[in-house]
Every structure is written in structure tokens, then in C-alpha cells.
Coordinates of C-alpha atoms and ligand atoms in Angstrom, one line a residue:
X28 CA 15.4 12.4 -5.8
X29 CA 15.0 15.0 -8.7
X30 CA 18.5 16.0 -7.7
X31 CA 20.0 12.6 -7.6
X32 CA 18.6 11.8 -11.1
X33 CA 20.6 14.7 -12.2
X34 CA 23.5 14.0 -10.1
X35 CA 23.5 10.7 -11.6
X36 CA 23.4 11.9 -15.2
X37 CA 26.4 14.2 -14.5
X38 CA 28.4 12.0 -12.1
X39 CA 28.0 9.0 -14.8
X40 CA 29.2 11.1 -17.7
X41 CA 32.2 12.2 -15.7
X42 CA 32.8 8.6 -14.4
X43 CA 32.6 10.1 -10.8
X44 CA 31.0 6.9 -9.5
X45 CA 32.6 7.1 -6.0
X46 CA 30.7 10.1 -5.3
X47 CA 27.7 9.0 -7.2
X48 CA 27.6 6.0 -4.7
X49 CA 28.0 8.0 -1.7
X50 CA 25.1 10.3 -2.7
X51 CA 22.7 7.3 -3.5
X52 CA 21.9 5.8 -0.2
X53 CA 20.9 9.3 1.7
X54 CA 18.9 10.2 -1.2
X55 CA 17.1 6.9 -1.5
X56 CA 16.3 6.7 2.0
X57 CA 14.7 10.3 1.8
X58 CA 12.8 9.2 -1.1
X59 CA 11.1 6.1 0.3
X60 CA 8.3 6.2 3.0
X61 CA 9.0 5.5 6.6
X62 CA 7.6 2.1 5.9
X63 CA 10.5 1.1 3.7
X64 CA 10.6 0.9 0.0
X65 CA 10.4 -1.7 -2.6
X66 CA 14.4 -2.7 -2.5
X67 CA 15.5 -5.3 -0.1
X68 CA 18.6 -4.3 2.0
X69 CA 20.5 -6.8 -0.2
X70 CA 19.4 -5.2 -3.4
X71 CA 20.1 -1.7 -2.1
X72 CA 23.6 -2.6 -1.2
X73 CA 24.3 -4.3 -4.8
X74 CA 23.2 -1.2 -6.3
X75 CA 25.4 0.9 -4.1
X76 CA 28.4 -1.4 -4.9
X77 CA 27.6 -1.5 -8.6
X78 CA 27.3 2.2 -8.8
X79 CA 30.5 2.7 -6.9
X80 CA 32.4 0.4 -9.2
X81 CA 30.6 2.1 -12.4
X82 CA 29.1 -1.2 -13.4
X83 CA 26.0 0.3 -14.8
X84 CA 24.6 -2.6 -16.5
X85 CA 24.5 -4.3 -13.0
X86 CA 22.8 -1.2 -11.8
X87 CA 20.2 -1.6 -14.5
X88 CA 19.6 -5.3 -14.1
X89 CA 19.3 -4.9 -10.1
X90 CA 16.6 -2.3 -10.7
X91 CA 14.9 -4.0 -13.3
X92 CA 14.8 -7.2 -11.4
X93 CA 13.3 -5.3 -8.1
X94 CA 10.8 -3.7 -10.1
X95 CA 9.5 -7.0 -11.9
X96 CA 9.5 -8.8 -8.4
X97 CA 7.4 -5.9 -7.0
X98 CA 5.0 -6.0 -9.9
X99 CA 4.8 -9.8 -9.8
X100 CA 4.7 -10.2 -6.0
X101 CA 1.9 -12.7 -4.6
X102 CA 0.4 -11.8 -1.3
X103 CA -1.8 -14.1 0.7
X104 CA -3.2 -12.8 3.9
X105 CA -5.0 -15.2 6.5
X106 CA -7.7 -13.7 8.6
X107 CA -8.8 -16.0 11.4
X108 CA -11.3 -15.3 14.3
X109 CA -14.4 -16.5 16.0
X110 CA -17.8 -16.1 14.1
X111 CA -19.2 -12.8 14.0
X112 CA -16.0 -11.0 15.0
X113 CA -15.9 -9.0 11.8
X114 CA -13.5 -11.2 9.6
X115 CA -15.6 -10.7 6.4
X116 CA -16.1 -7.1 7.2
X117 CA -12.3 -6.5 7.5
X118 CA -11.6 -8.4 4.3
X119 CA -14.2 -6.4 2.3
X120 CA -12.7 -3.3 3.7
X121 CA -9.3 -4.1 2.7
X122 CA -10.4 -4.9 -0.7
X123 CA -12.2 -1.5 -1.0
X124 CA -15.7 -3.3 -1.3
X125 CA -18.9 -2.4 0.3
X126 CA -20.9 -5.4 1.9
X127 CA -23.6 -5.1 -0.8
X128 CA -21.2 -5.4 -3.7
X129 CA -21.5 -8.8 -5.6
X130 CA -17.8 -9.9 -5.1
X131 CA -17.8 -9.1 -1.3
X132 CA -17.4 -11.5 1.4
X133 CA -20.7 -12.4 3.2
X134 CA -21.3 -10.3 6.3
X135 CA -24.0 -11.4 8.6
X136 CA -25.1 -12.1 12.1
X137 CA -25.2 -16.1 11.6
X138 CA -22.1 -18.1 11.3
X139 CA -21.2 -17.4 7.6
X140 CA -17.6 -18.5 7.3
X141 CA -17.5 -22.4 7.7
X142 CA -14.9 -22.9 5.3
X143 CA -11.6 -21.4 4.4
X144 CA -12.6 -19.2 1.5
X145 CA -10.4 -17.3 -1.0
X146 CA -11.1 -13.5 -1.8
X147 CA -9.1 -12.1 -4.5
X148 CA -8.5 -8.4 -4.6
X149 CA -10.6 -6.8 -7.5
X150 CA -7.8 -4.7 -8.7
X151 CA -4.6 -6.8 -7.8
X152 CA -5.3 -10.5 -8.7
X153 CA -2.1 -11.4 -7.1
X154 CA -3.4 -10.7 -3.7
X155 CA -5.6 -13.0 -1.9
X156 CA -7.3 -12.7 1.6
X157 CA -8.3 -16.1 3.2
X158 CA -11.2 -15.9 5.4
X159 CA -10.5 -19.0 7.8
X160 CA -12.8 -20.8 10.0
X161 CA -12.5 -19.6 13.5
X162 CA -10.7 -20.9 16.3
X163 CA -14.1 -21.3 18.2
X164 CA -15.4 -23.8 15.9
X165 CA -16.0 -27.5 17.0
X166 CA -13.6 -28.6 14.2
X167 CA -10.6 -26.4 15.7
X168 CA -7.8 -28.4 16.9
X169 CA -4.5 -26.3 17.5
X170 CA -2.2 -29.2 16.6
X171 CA -3.8 -29.6 13.1
X172 CA -5.3 -26.3 12.3
X173 CA -2.2 -24.7 10.5
X174 CA -1.6 -27.7 8.3
X175 CA -5.3 -28.0 7.5
X176 CA -5.5 -24.3 6.5
X177 CA -2.1 -24.8 4.6
X178 CA -0.2 -22.2 6.7
X179 CA 3.1 -22.1 4.6
X180 CA 1.4 -20.1 1.7
X181 CA 0.4 -17.0 4.0
X182 CA 2.5 -14.1 4.3
X183 CA 0.8 -13.2 7.6
X184 CA -1.9 -13.8 9.9
X185 CA -4.5 -11.6 11.3
X186 CA -6.2 -13.0 14.4
X187 CA -9.5 -11.0 15.0
X188 CA -11.7 -10.7 18.1
X189 CA -14.5 -8.1 19.0
X190 CA -14.2 -9.1 22.6
X191 CA -11.7 -11.2 24.4
X192 CA -9.1 -13.2 22.7
X193 CA -9.4 -17.1 23.6
X194 CA -6.8 -19.7 24.9
X195 CA -7.1 -21.1 21.2
X196 CA -6.1 -17.8 19.8
X197 CA -2.9 -17.7 21.9
X198 CA -2.2 -21.4 21.1
X199 CA -2.6 -20.7 17.5
X200 CA -0.2 -17.6 17.8
X201 CA 2.5 -19.5 19.3
X202 CA 2.3 -22.3 16.6
X203 CA 2.1 -19.5 13.8
X204 CA 5.4 -18.1 15.4
X205 CA 7.1 -21.4 15.7
X206 CA 6.3 -21.9 12.0
X207 CA 8.3 -18.6 11.5
X208 CA 5.3 -16.5 10.4
X209 CA 4.1 -13.0 11.7
X210 CA 0.7 -12.4 13.4
X211 CA -1.2 -9.4 14.5
X212 CA -3.9 -9.2 16.9
X213 CA -7.0 -7.0 15.7
X214 CA -9.8 -6.0 18.1
X215 CA -12.6 -5.0 16.0
X216 CA -16.1 -3.1 16.7
X217 CA -14.4 -0.5 19.1
X218 CA -17.0 2.0 17.7
X219 CA -19.7 0.1 19.3
X220 CA -17.7 0.0 22.5
X221 CA -17.4 3.6 22.5
X222 CA -21.0 4.3 21.7
X223 CA -22.3 1.8 24.3
X224 CA -19.9 3.5 26.9
X225 CA -21.2 7.0 26.0
X226 CA -24.7 6.0 26.3
X227 CA -24.3 4.5 29.6
X228 CA -21.8 6.9 31.1
X229 CA -22.4 10.3 29.2
X230 CA -21.0 12.5 32.1
X231 CA -17.6 10.5 32.5
X232 CA -17.2 9.4 29.2
X233 CA -13.7 10.0 27.7
X234 CA -12.9 8.4 24.5
X235 CA -9.3 7.8 25.0
X236 CA -9.8 6.5 28.5
X237 CA -12.2 3.7 27.0
X238 CA -9.7 3.0 24.3
X239 CA -7.1 2.6 26.8
X240 CA -9.1 0.3 28.9
X241 CA -9.8 -2.0 25.8
X242 CA -6.2 -2.1 25.0
X243 CA -5.1 -2.9 28.3
X244 CA -7.7 -5.5 28.7
X245 CA -6.7 -7.3 25.5
X246 CA -3.0 -7.1 26.6
X247 CA -3.6 -8.6 30.0
X248 CA -5.9 -11.2 28.3
X249 CA -3.2 -12.0 26.0
X250 CA -0.5 -12.1 28.4
X251 CA -2.6 -14.3 30.9
X252 CA -3.0 -16.9 28.1
X253 CA 0.5 -17.0 27.3
X254 CA 1.4 -14.5 24.5
X255 CA 4.3 -12.5 25.2
X256 CA 4.4 -8.7 24.3
X257 CA 1.4 -9.1 22.0
X258 CA 0.7 -6.5 19.3
X259 CA -2.9 -5.3 19.4
X260 CA -4.5 -3.0 16.8
X261 CA -8.1 -1.4 17.8
X262 CA -10.1 -0.9 14.9
X263 CA -13.7 -0.3 13.5
X264 CA -14.4 -1.8 10.2
X265 CA -16.6 1.1 9.5
X266 CA -14.4 3.8 10.2
X267 CA -10.8 2.6 9.1
X268 CA -9.3 6.0 9.5
X269 CA -10.2 6.1 13.1
X270 CA -8.2 4.2 15.8
X271 CA -5.4 1.9 15.1
X272 CA -6.0 0.8 11.5
X273 CA -3.3 3.4 10.1
X274 CA -0.7 2.1 12.6
X275 CA -1.6 -1.4 11.4
X276 CA -1.1 -0.6 7.8
X277 CA 2.2 0.8 8.7
X278 CA 3.5 -2.0 10.8
X279 CA 2.4 -4.6 8.1
X280 CA 4.1 -2.5 5.4
X281 CA 7.5 -2.2 7.3
X282 CA 7.5 -5.9 8.2
X283 CA 6.8 -7.3 4.8
X284 CA 9.8 -8.2 2.4
X285 CA 10.6 -5.3 0.3
X286 CA 9.3 -6.7 -3.0
X287 CA 5.9 -7.4 -1.3
X288 CA 5.4 -3.9 0.0
X289 CA 4.7 -2.0 -3.2
X290 CA 1.6 -4.1 -3.8
X291 CA 0.4 -4.0 -0.5
X292 CA 0.7 -0.2 -0.4
X293 CA -1.3 0.1 -3.5
X294 CA -4.2 -1.7 -2.3
X295 CA -4.6 0.2 0.9
X296 CA -7.7 2.2 0.9
X297 CA -7.4 6.0 0.6
X298 CA -8.7 6.7 3.9
X299 CA -6.9 9.8 4.7
X300 CA -4.5 12.4 3.2
X301 CA -1.8 10.4 5.3
X302 CA -2.8 7.2 3.4
X303 CA -2.7 8.9 -0.2
X304 CA 0.7 10.3 0.8
X305 CA 2.0 7.0 1.7
X306 CA 0.9 5.4 -1.6
X307 CA 2.5 8.4 -3.3
X308 CA 5.7 7.6 -1.9
X309 CA 5.7 4.1 -3.1
X310 CA 4.8 5.3 -6.5
X311 CA 7.5 8.0 -6.5
X312 CA 10.1 5.5 -5.7
X313 CA 9.1 3.4 -8.6
X314 CA 9.4 6.4 -11.1
X315 CA 12.7 7.1 -9.7
X316 CA 14.0 3.8 -10.0
X317 CA 12.8 3.7 -13.6
X318 CA 14.5 6.8 -14.4
X319 CA 17.7 5.8 -13.0
X320 CA 17.5 2.4 -14.9
X321 CA 16.9 4.4 -18.2
X322 CA 19.6 6.7 -17.2
X323 CA 22.1 4.1 -16.7
X324 CA 21.1 2.3 -20.0
X325 CA 22.0 5.3 -21.8
X326 CA 25.5 5.0 -20.7
X327 CA 25.9 1.4 -21.6
X328 CA 27.8 0.9 -24.9
X329 CA 25.7 -0.7 -27.8
X330 CA 22.6 -0.6 -25.6
X331 CA 19.6 -0.3 -28.1
X332 CA 18.4 3.1 -28.1
X333 CA 15.5 3.5 -25.4
X334 CA 12.2 3.5 -27.0
X335 CA 10.7 7.3 -27.6
X336 CA 8.2 8.9 -25.7
X337 CA 5.6 6.4 -26.3
X338 CA 2.1 8.1 -25.8
X339 CA -0.3 5.0 -25.2
X340 CA 2.3 3.7 -22.6
X341 CA 2.2 7.2 -20.8
X342 CA -1.8 7.3 -21.1
X343 CA -1.9 3.8 -19.7
X344 CA 0.4 4.9 -16.8
X345 CA -1.9 7.8 -16.0
X346 CA -5.0 5.3 -16.0
X347 CA -3.0 3.2 -13.5
X348 CA -2.3 5.9 -11.2
X349 CA -5.9 6.8 -11.4
X350 CA -7.0 3.4 -10.6
X351 CA -4.6 3.1 -7.5
X352 CA -6.1 6.3 -5.9
X353 CA -9.8 5.2 -6.6
X354 CA -10.3 7.7 -9.6
X355 CA -11.1 5.2 -12.2
X356 CA -14.2 5.8 -14.2
X357 CA -16.2 3.1 -12.3
X358 CA -15.1 4.6 -8.8
X359 CA -15.7 8.2 -10.0
X360 CA -19.5 7.3 -10.9
X361 CA -19.8 5.6 -7.7
X362 CA -18.7 8.7 -5.8
X363 CA -20.8 10.8 -7.9
X364 CA -23.7 8.6 -6.9
X365 CA -22.8 8.8 -3.2
X366 CA -22.4 12.5 -3.2
X367 CA -25.8 12.8 -5.3
X368 CA -24.0 15.1 -7.6
X369 CA -24.2 14.9 -11.5
X370 CA -21.3 12.7 -12.7
X371 CA -20.1 15.7 -15.1
X372 CA -19.9 17.9 -12.1
X373 CA -17.7 15.7 -10.4
X374 CA -15.5 14.9 -13.4
X375 CA -15.1 18.8 -14.0
X376 CA -13.5 19.2 -10.6
X377 CA -10.8 16.6 -11.4
X378 CA -7.6 17.6 -13.4
X379 CA -6.5 13.9 -13.8
X380 CA -9.0 13.0 -16.5
X381 CA -7.6 15.1 -19.4
X382 CA -4.5 13.3 -20.6
X383 CA -3.9 15.6 -23.6
X384 CA -3.5 18.5 -21.1
X385 CA -0.4 16.9 -19.7
X386 CA 1.0 16.1 -23.2
X387 CA 0.5 19.7 -24.2
X388 CA 2.1 21.0 -21.0
X389 CA 5.4 22.6 -22.4
X390 CA 6.8 22.9 -19.0
X391 CA 7.5 19.1 -18.8
X392 CA 9.1 19.0 -22.1
X393 CA 11.0 22.2 -21.1
X394 CA 12.3 20.7 -17.9
X395 CA 13.4 17.5 -19.7
X396 CA 15.2 19.5 -22.1
X397 CA 17.0 21.8 -19.8
X398 CA 18.0 18.9 -17.4
X399 CA 19.1 17.0 -20.3
X400 CA 21.0 19.8 -22.1
X401 CA 23.3 20.0 -19.0
X402 CA 24.0 16.3 -19.6
X403 CA 24.3 16.7 -23.6
X404 CA 26.9 19.4 -23.4
X405 CA 29.1 16.6 -21.5
X406 CA 28.1 13.7 -23.2
X407 CA 27.3 14.8 -26.8
X408 CA 25.5 12.1 -29.2
X409 CA 23.8 9.7 -26.9
X410 CA 21.9 12.8 -25.0
X411 CA 18.5 12.3 -26.8
X412 CA 17.9 9.0 -25.1
X413 CA 18.5 10.7 -21.6
X414 CA 15.9 13.4 -22.8
X415 CA 13.4 10.8 -23.5
X416 CA 14.0 9.0 -20.1
X417 CA 13.7 12.5 -18.5
X418 CA 10.5 13.3 -20.1
X419 CA 9.0 10.0 -18.9
X420 CA 10.1 10.8 -15.4
X421 CA 8.8 14.3 -15.3
X422 CA 5.6 13.4 -17.1
X423 CA 4.9 10.5 -14.6
X424 CA 5.9 12.7 -11.6
X425 CA 3.3 15.2 -12.9
X426 CA 0.6 12.6 -13.3
X427 CA 1.2 11.3 -9.8
X428 CA 0.9 14.8 -8.4
X429 CA -2.2 15.7 -10.1
X430 CA -3.9 12.4 -9.3
X431 CA -2.8 12.7 -5.6
X432 CA -4.4 16.3 -5.5
X433 CA -7.6 15.1 -7.2
X434 CA -7.8 12.0 -4.7
X435 CA -7.4 14.3 -1.8
X436 CA -10.0 16.9 -3.1
X437 CA -12.7 13.9 -3.5
X438 CA -11.6 12.5 -0.2
X439 CA -12.8 15.9 1.4
X440 CA -16.0 15.9 -0.5
X441 CA -16.6 12.3 0.8
X442 CA -16.1 13.3 4.2
X443 CA -18.7 16.0 4.2
X444 CA -21.3 13.2 3.1
X445 CA -20.0 11.1 5.9
X446 CA -20.2 13.7 8.7
X447 CA -23.6 14.6 7.4
Ligands
LIG503 N1 -20.0 -1.9 15.1 C1 -19.3 -2.7 14.4 N2 -19.8 -3.7 13.8 C2 -19.0 -4.6 12.9 C3 -17.4 -4.2 12.8 N3 -17.1 -5.3 12.0 C4 -18.1 -6.2 11.7 N4 -19.3 -5.7 12.2 C5 -20.7 -6.4 12.3 O1 -20.6 -7.7 12.9 C6 -21.4 -8.6 12.3 C7 -20.5 -9.9 11.7 O2 -19.4 -9.3 10.8 P1 -18.7 -10.5 9.8 O3 -17.9 -9.6 9.2 O4 -19.8 -11.1 9.1 O5 -18.1 -11.4 10.7 P2 -17.4 -12.8 10.5 O6 -16.3 -12.8 11.4 O7 -17.1 -12.9 9.2 O8 -18.4 -13.8 10.8 P3 -18.6 -15.3 10.3 O9 -18.5 -15.1 8.8 O10 -19.9 -15.8 10.7 O11 -17.5 -15.9 11.1 C8 -21.8 -7.8 11.0 O12 -23.3 -7.4 11.4 C9 -21.1 -6.6 10.9 O13 -21.7 -5.5 10.2 C10 -17.0 -3.1 13.5 O14 -15.8 -2.9 13.3 N5 -17.9 -2.5 14.0
LIG504 MG1 -17.6 -14.2 7.6

């Protein structure tokens, strides 16, 4: 999208809006992850048309609205299943919490989830996971269940089982579908299925075959009880990177409305390079849209001058990125503890902690100047506000690249502990 930002500045200054609109859609599609970005199809085409007709204030407003909607999105996820199937463990995993942490959902071998209980995400207060009483409890009545749990508020339902799904699960799925909501079946504890299978049949054990058997079994179990084309994800709450959890993430992202995707992507655990990259894509999209918005602003007559390169704001941005990728101070301390390595050693390995090294990095300013100069030569006076916008763009891109690099580095370190 670097290319598009410069193309935009040039195209807008030459009033070559047709060309610009033509380039926008393919470049935006290349930027967003395969799970989609934060713009809804309607917003995307509104931006496209506004560009085509040179209505830059509409471009700016559309982008601003989309960013605000993404930042303020509320997400409520319902997790349903019989007692002991791993609902609380699943919720804790998505909230990035260990079972022993104070705010985590209770995990145990006795029936701990008797009432519907909300669990707020520790970093994203607008995200709530609801631990709902299971379909197997005596109080379960399919006809009244959804009303009792207030189904209208949930963005989607996760129906969990650690063995076979019940007729009640199937009935509930049908009701959820009738109510126009999405549901996904999650089969937990596949790690222990594999473990037992390997213990009992060590010579003939084939991991993929066992997983396929569980999948086929769940499929026929659900079709037998009346769910057509069920989507089932096999997972282990103890090892999210293995099995179908990444596929579940991708599916949920794809099926959420655009403005809710950004928030959901940010909360996903950093379990692999792929999940870190996925999150990076969403943040890159936001950086680009913000740059485009600032670029558009600088062409609008009488628009107040874009505020300068505000250091505290940039420092906060770096802090936010660190937090999204689990590199905030508290997380780094926890990692040092788990790695049994002195905190200072870990800190010494990370490049994202030193905000001033970014500020002093002349190459960022130089890139912004040279990209801005091409524009200034055409546009003259207003050029400095473009240079400000470009500086923010390059600086944030650099923050993101470094934070991502550090997150992958620590992930690798953590993997060595998990293997040991
Ligand atoms: N091996 C394995 N054990 C799991 C998994 N998920 C949960 N467990 C264990 O299963 C037990 C029950 O997990 P919970 O998360 O408390 O289940 P729950 O559905 O919330 O149970 P209730 O609150 O009683 O309804 C605990 O001992 C967990 O550690 C998993 O994916 N694999
Ligand atoms: Mg529970």
C-alpha cells in the first residue's frame, strides 16, 4: 500500500481521480488479510466512488467513520456446552489467561458453570465471552433457552463438546440458525484422544487417521441428529496452535461484520508466526487508512492544518502495538519468569522497548521527506501537512515491523520451554 499512498498524493494533486479509484480496490485487497479487513463492502464502494468523483471530504469521512466503528465495536460471544467439556478453558484461552490467574473463568472437574457468566477480555473491555449453562443441565428447554440467555446480543455461538454432540445441541443449533445467528461446533480435548489412542495402539497409531475418525464421527453424529453440513473444529485448549483452532479463527474473522473484525483479530492469542502475521495485517490496514485519511485532508481547502508529529501520541501507539502482541511490561515479566531468565536479559533482546531509537532513526524522516517532496513540488505550500502524515505513516509501519519481529522472537523462545 506504500505505493498507493504515494499514488494517492500524486493523483490527488493532479486531480487524476479516475485513475486513483481504479488503483484503489486492487491495492486495498492486496493489503487486507485473507480474512477480510475492517471496511464493509458498502464502505469500500462508497470510498471508491468518492475517490472516482474527487469528493475527498467524503473519502475522509468514510474512513474516519469506519475506524471509529472498528475501535468502538462491541463483541459478545456465547460459549455453550455440557459440564466439563472445556467451556471455561476455551474462554480463558481466548482471553489469554492461565487458569490460575485471578480473573480467569473457573476450571474444574465438578460442574462449575451453573449460570450464565460474563467474562470481559482483560485488554479489550468491549469484548465479552459468556459462559452459558450447558444443554445437558436439568433446566435446559430448547424452546425457552435462547430467550432466557438473551440470544439477540451475541455475535455468534460456540457449541462445545468433548465427546459426542447431543440432540439438544442440534436443536439449539437449529434455533440459533432460525434466529439468524451463526454457530460453530467445537470438539475439545483432541489431545487426550490422541494420547489415549497412542497408548492403546502404539504400533498402528497414526495421528491424522485418529483426527479424521473424530471428525467423521462428529459429522455423522450431527447429521444423524439433524444438523445439515455442520462445521466442526477439533481443538485442544492446551495447545491452540495445533489442530483446527487457526482455522476456527480464520472462519470467525471472515464471517464477522467488517467493523468487528479488527477488534477480534487484536484479541487473538499470538500462538504462531501465522497468527502474528494475521494481526499485523489488520494493523497495517489501519495505518494505511489513517494515512489515506490524512492525505485526503491535506487536499481539502480550509481544513485545519493536521496536528504535527505529536511524540506522546506516537509513544502511545508503540505501547498499544506492544500490548496487542503481548509485549507490554506485565507480559514481558511473565515471559521472563516462564523462561527462568532475568528480566533484563529478555528486555535486552527486544528492540521495541526503546521508543527514542525510533525517534532518532533518521531514515524514517528521510523517507517521509523524499516521498513528500515529490508531492510538494507539484502542490507547493500545503506540502508540510503531507510530510507530517507521511512521517506518522512510516513511523507506525516501523513500530509494527519491529514489534512483530520481537513477538516472533519471544514466541520461538517460549516454544523451546514448551517442548522441554
Ligand atoms: N486434555 C484436555 N483437557 C481439557 C481441555 N479443555 C478442558 N480440559 C479439562 O477439562 C476439565 C473441565 O474443563 P472446564 O473448562 O472447567 O469445563 P467447563 O465446560 O467449563 O465445565 P463446567 O464449568 O463444569 O460446565 C478441566 O480439568 C480442564 O483442564 C482440552 O482441550 N484438553
Ligand atoms: Mg466452566
